[in-house]
mmCIF file with all atom_site columns, C-alpha atoms in Angstrom:
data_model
loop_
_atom_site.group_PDB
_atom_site.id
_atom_site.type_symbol
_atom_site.label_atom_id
_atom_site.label_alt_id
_atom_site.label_comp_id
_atom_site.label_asym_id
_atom_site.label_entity_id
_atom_site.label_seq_id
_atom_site.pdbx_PDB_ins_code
_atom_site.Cartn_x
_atom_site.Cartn_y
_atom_site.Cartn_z
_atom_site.occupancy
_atom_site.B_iso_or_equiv
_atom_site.pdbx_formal_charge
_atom_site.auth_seq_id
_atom_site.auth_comp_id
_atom_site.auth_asym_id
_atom_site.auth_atom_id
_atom_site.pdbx_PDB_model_num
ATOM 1   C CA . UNK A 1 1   ? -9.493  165.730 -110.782 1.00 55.00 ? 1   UNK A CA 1
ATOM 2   C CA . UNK A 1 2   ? -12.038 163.391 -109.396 1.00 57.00 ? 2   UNK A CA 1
ATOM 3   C CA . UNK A 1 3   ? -13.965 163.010 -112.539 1.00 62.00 ? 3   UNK A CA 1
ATOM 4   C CA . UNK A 1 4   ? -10.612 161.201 -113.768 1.00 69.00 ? 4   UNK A CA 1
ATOM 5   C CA . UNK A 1 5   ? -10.818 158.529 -111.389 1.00 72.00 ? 5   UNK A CA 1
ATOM 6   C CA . UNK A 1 6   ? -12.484 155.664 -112.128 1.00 69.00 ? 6   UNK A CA 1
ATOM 7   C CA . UNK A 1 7   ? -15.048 153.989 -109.698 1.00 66.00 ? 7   UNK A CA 1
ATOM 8   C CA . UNK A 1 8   ? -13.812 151.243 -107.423 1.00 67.00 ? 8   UNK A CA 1
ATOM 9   C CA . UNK A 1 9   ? -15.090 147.890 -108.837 1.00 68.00 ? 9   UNK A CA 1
ATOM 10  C CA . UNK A 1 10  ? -18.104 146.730 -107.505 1.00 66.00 ? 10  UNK A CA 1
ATOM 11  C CA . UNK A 1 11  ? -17.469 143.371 -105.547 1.00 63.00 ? 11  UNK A CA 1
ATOM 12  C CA . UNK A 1 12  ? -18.913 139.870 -107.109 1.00 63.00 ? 12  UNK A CA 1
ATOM 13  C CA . UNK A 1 13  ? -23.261 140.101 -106.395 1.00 61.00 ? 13  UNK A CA 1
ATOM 14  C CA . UNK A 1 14  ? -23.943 137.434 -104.215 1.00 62.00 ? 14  UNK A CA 1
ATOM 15  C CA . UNK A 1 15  ? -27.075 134.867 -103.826 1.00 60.00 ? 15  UNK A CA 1
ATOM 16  C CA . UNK A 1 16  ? -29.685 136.422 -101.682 1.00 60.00 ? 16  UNK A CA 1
ATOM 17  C CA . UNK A 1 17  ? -29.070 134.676 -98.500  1.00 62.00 ? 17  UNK A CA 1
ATOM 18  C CA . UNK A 1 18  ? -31.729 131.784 -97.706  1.00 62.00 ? 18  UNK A CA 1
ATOM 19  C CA . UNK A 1 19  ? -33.271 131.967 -94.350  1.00 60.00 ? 19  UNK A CA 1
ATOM 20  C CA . UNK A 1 20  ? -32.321 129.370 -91.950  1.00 60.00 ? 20  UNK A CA 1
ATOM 21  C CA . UNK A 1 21  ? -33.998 126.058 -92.171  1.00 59.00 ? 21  UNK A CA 1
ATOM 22  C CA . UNK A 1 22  ? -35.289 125.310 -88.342  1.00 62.00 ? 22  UNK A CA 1
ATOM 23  C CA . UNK A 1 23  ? -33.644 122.338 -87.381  1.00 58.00 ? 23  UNK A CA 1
ATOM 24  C CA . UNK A 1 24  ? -35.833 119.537 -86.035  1.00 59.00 ? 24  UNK A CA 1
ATOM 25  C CA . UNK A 1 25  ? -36.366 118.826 -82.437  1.00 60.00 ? 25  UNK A CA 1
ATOM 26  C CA . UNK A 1 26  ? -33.530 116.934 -81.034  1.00 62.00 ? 26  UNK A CA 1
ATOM 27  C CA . UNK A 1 27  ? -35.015 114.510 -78.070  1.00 59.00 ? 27  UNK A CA 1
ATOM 28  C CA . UNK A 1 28  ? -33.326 115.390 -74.806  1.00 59.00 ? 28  UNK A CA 1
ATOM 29  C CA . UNK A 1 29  ? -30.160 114.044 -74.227  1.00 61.00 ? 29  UNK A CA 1
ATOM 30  C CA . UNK A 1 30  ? -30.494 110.793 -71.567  1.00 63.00 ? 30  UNK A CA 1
ATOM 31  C CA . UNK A 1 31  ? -27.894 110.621 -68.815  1.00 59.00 ? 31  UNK A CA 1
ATOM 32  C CA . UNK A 1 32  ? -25.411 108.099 -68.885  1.00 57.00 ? 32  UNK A CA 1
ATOM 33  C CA . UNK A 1 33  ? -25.929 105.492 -66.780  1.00 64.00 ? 33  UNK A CA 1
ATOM 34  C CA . UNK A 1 34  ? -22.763 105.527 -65.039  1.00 64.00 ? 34  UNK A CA 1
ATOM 35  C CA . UNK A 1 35  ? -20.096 108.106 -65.171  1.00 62.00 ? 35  UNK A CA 1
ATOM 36  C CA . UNK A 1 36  ? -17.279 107.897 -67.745  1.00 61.00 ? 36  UNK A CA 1
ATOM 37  C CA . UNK A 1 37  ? -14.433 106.774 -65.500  1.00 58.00 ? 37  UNK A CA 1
ATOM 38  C CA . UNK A 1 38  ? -11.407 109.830 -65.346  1.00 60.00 ? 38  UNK A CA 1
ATOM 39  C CA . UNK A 1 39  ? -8.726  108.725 -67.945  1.00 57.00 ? 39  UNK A CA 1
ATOM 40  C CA . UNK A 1 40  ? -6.400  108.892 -65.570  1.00 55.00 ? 40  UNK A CA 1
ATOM 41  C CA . UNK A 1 41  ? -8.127  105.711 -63.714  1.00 52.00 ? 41  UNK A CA 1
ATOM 42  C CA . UNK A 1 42  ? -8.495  104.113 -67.169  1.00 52.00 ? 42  UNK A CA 1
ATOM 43  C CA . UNK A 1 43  ? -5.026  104.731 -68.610  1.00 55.00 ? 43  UNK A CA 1
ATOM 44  C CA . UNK A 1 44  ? -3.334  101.311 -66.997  1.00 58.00 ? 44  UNK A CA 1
ATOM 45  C CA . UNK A 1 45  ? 0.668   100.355 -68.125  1.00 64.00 ? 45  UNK A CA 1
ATOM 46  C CA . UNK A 1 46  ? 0.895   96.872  -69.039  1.00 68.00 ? 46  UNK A CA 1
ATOM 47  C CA . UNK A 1 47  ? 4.631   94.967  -68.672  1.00 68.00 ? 47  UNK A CA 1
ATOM 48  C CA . UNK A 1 48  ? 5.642   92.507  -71.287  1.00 65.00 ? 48  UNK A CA 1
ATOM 49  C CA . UNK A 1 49  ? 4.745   89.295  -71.121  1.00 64.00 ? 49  UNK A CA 1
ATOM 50  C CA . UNK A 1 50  ? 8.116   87.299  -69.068  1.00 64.00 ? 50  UNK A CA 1
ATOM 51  C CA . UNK A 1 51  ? 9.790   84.400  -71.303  1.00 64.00 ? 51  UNK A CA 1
ATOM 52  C CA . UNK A 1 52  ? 9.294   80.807  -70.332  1.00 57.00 ? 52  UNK A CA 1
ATOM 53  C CA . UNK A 1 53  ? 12.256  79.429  -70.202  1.00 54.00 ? 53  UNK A CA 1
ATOM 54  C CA . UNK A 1 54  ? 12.653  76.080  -72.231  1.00 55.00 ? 54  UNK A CA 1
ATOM 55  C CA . UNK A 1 55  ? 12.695  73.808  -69.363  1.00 53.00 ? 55  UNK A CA 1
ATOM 56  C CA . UNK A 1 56  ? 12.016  73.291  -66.033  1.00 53.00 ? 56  UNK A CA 1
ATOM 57  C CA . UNK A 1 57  ? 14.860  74.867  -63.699  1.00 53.00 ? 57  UNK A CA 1
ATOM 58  C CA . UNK A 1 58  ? 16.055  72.319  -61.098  1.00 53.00 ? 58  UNK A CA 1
ATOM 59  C CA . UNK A 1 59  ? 14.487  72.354  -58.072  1.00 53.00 ? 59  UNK A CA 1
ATOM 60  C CA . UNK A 1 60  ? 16.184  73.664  -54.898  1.00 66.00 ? 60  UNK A CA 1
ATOM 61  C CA . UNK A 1 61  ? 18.355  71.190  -53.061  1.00 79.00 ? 61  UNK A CA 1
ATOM 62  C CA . UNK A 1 62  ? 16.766  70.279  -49.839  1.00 85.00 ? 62  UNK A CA 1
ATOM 63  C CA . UNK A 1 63  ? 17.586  70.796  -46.664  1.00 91.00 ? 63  UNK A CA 1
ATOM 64  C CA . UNK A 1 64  ? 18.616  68.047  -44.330  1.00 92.00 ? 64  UNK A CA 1
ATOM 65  C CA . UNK A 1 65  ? 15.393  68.385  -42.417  1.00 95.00 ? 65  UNK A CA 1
ATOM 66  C CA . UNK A 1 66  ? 13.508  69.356  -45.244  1.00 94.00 ? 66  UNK A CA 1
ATOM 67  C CA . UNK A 1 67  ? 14.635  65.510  -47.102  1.00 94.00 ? 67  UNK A CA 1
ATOM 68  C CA . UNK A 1 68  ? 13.905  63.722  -43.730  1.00 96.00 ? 68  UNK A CA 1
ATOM 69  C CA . UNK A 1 69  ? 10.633  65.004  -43.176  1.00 96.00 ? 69  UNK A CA 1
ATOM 70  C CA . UNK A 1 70  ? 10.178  63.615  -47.153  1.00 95.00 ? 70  UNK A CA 1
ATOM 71  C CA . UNK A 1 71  ? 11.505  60.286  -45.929  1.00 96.00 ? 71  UNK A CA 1
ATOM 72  C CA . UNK A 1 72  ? 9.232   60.026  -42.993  1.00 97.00 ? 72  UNK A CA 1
ATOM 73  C CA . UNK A 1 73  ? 5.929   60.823  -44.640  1.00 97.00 ? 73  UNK A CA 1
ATOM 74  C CA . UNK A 1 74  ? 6.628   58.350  -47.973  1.00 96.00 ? 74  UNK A CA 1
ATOM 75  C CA . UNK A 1 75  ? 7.328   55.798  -45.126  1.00 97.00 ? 75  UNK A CA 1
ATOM 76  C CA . UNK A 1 76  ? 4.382   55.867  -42.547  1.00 97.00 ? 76  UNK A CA 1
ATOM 77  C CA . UNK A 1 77  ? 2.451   56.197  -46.288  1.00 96.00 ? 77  UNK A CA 1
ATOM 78  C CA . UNK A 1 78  ? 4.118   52.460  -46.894  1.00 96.00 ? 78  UNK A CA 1
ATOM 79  C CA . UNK A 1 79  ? 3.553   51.305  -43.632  1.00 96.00 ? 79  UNK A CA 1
ATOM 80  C CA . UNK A 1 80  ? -0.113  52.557  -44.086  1.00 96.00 ? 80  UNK A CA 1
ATOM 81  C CA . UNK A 1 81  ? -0.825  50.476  -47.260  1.00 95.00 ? 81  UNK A CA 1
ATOM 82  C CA . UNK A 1 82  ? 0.606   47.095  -45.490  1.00 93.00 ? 82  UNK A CA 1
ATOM 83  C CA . UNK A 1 83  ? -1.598  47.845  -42.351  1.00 95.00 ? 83  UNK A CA 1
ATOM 84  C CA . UNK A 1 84  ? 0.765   48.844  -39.761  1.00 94.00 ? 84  UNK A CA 1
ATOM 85  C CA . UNK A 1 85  ? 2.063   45.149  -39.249  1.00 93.00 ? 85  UNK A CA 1
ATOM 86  C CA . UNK A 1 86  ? 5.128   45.284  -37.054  1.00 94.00 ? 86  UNK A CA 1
ATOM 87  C CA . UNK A 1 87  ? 8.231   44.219  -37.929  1.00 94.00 ? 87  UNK A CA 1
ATOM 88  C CA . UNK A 1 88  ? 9.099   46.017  -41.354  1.00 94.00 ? 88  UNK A CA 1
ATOM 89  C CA . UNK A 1 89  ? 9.850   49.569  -40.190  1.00 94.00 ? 89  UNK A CA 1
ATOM 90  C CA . UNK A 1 90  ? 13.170  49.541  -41.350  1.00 95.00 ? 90  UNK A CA 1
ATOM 91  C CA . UNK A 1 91  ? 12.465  48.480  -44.264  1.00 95.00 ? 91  UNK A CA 1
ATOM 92  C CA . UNK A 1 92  ? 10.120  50.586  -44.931  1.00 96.00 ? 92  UNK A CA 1
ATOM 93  C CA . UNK A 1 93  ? 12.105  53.419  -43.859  1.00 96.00 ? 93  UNK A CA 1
ATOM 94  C CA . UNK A 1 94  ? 14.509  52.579  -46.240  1.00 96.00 ? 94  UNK A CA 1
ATOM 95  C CA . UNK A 1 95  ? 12.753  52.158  -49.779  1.00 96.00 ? 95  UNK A CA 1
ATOM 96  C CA . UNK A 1 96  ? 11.362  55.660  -48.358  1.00 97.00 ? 96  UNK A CA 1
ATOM 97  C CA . UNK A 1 97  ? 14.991  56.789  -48.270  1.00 96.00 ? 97  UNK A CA 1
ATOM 98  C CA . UNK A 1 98  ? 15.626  55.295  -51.705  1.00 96.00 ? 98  UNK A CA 1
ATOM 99  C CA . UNK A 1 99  ? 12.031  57.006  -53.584  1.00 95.00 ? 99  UNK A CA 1
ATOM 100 C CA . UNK A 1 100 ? 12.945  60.355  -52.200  1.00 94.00 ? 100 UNK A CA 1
ATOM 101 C CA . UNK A 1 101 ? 16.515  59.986  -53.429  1.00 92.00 ? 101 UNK A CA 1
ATOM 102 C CA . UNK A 1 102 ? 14.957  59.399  -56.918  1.00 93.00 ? 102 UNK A CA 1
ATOM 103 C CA . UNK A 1 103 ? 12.980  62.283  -56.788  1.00 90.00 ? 103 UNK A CA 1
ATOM 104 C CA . UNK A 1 104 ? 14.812  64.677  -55.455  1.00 87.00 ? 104 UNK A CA 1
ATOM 105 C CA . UNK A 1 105 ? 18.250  64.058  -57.087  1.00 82.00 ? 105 UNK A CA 1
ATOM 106 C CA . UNK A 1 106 ? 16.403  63.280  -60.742  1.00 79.00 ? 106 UNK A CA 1
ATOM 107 C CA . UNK A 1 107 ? 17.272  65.272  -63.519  1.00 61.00 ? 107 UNK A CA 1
ATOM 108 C CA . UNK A 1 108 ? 13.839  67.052  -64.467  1.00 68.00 ? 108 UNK A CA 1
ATOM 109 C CA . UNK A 1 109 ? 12.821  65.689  -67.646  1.00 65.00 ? 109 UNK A CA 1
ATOM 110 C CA . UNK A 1 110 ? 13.137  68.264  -71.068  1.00 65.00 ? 110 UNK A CA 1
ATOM 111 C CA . UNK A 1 111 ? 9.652   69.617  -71.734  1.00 72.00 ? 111 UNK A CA 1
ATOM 112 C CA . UNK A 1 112 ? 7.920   68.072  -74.460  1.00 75.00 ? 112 UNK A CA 1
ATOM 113 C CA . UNK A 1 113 ? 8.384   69.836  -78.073  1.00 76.00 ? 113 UNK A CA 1
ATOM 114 C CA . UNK A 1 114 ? 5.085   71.128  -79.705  1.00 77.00 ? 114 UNK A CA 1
ATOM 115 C CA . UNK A 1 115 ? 4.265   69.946  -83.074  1.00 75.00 ? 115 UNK A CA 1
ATOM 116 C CA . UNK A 1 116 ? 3.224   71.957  -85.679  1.00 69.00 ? 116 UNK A CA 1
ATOM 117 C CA . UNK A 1 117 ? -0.535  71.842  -85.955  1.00 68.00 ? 117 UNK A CA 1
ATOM 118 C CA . UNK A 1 118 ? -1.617  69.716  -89.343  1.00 66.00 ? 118 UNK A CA 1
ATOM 119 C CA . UNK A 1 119 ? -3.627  71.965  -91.897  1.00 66.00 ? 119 UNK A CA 1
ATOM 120 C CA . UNK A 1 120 ? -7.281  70.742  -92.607  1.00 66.00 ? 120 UNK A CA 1
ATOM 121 C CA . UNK A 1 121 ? -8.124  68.376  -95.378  1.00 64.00 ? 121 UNK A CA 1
ATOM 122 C CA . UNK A 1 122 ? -4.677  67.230  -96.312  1.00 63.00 ? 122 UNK A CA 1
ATOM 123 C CA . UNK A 1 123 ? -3.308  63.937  -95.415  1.00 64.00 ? 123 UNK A CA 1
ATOM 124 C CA . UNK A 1 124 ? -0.750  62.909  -92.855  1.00 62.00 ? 124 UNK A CA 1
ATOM 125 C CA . UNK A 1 125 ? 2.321   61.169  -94.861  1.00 65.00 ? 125 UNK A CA 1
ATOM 126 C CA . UNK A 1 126 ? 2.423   57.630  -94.476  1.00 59.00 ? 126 UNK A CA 1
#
């Protein structure tokens, strides 16, 4: 019964195998310089950038001592550019009363609006 069988197909002849080309001489390897840092220490969560809001908030009201101590300084600094004549403290207590009341109680002015940047080489309307 064996002479029946046919012989088991021979598999696909294959290329003689070339012998491994020696690779060239690789130069040694140089050390870093410094040590990679640990991605851990690199890996660094970044918030979003906050909004800037429109316009200025109002300032904090002041407190009574906080407004007098204003007062005083904006009038010694008047009494300092007349030369410390006598005779015109009240007065220049007062206009220090009246700047600081200005100031402090002024509406903050809007911030100014950007305007578009004009492209190069054309024209401005007239």
């Amino acid at each position: 019964m064996e002479a029946t069988r046919k012989p088991p197909a021979k598999p696909a002849a294959k290329a003689p195998a070339k012998p491994a080309a020696k690779a060239p001489a690789k130069a040694p390897a140089k050390a870093p310089a410094k040590p990679a840092p640990k991605a851990s220490a690199v890996a660094v969560t970044r918030r979003p950038a906050a909004k800037k809001p429109a316009r200025a908030a109002a300032p904090a009201a002041l407190s009574p001592a906080e407004r007098e101590e204003l007062v005083r300084l904006a009038a010694y600094f008047r009494a300092e550019q007349r030369g410390f004549a006598p005779g015109r403290e009240w007065e220049d207590w007062l206009v220090a009363e009246a700047e600081v009341s200005a100031r402090v109680d002024a509406a903050p002015e809007p911030a100014p609006r950007k305007t578009p940047a004009r492209k190069a080489g054309k024209a401005p309307k007239a």
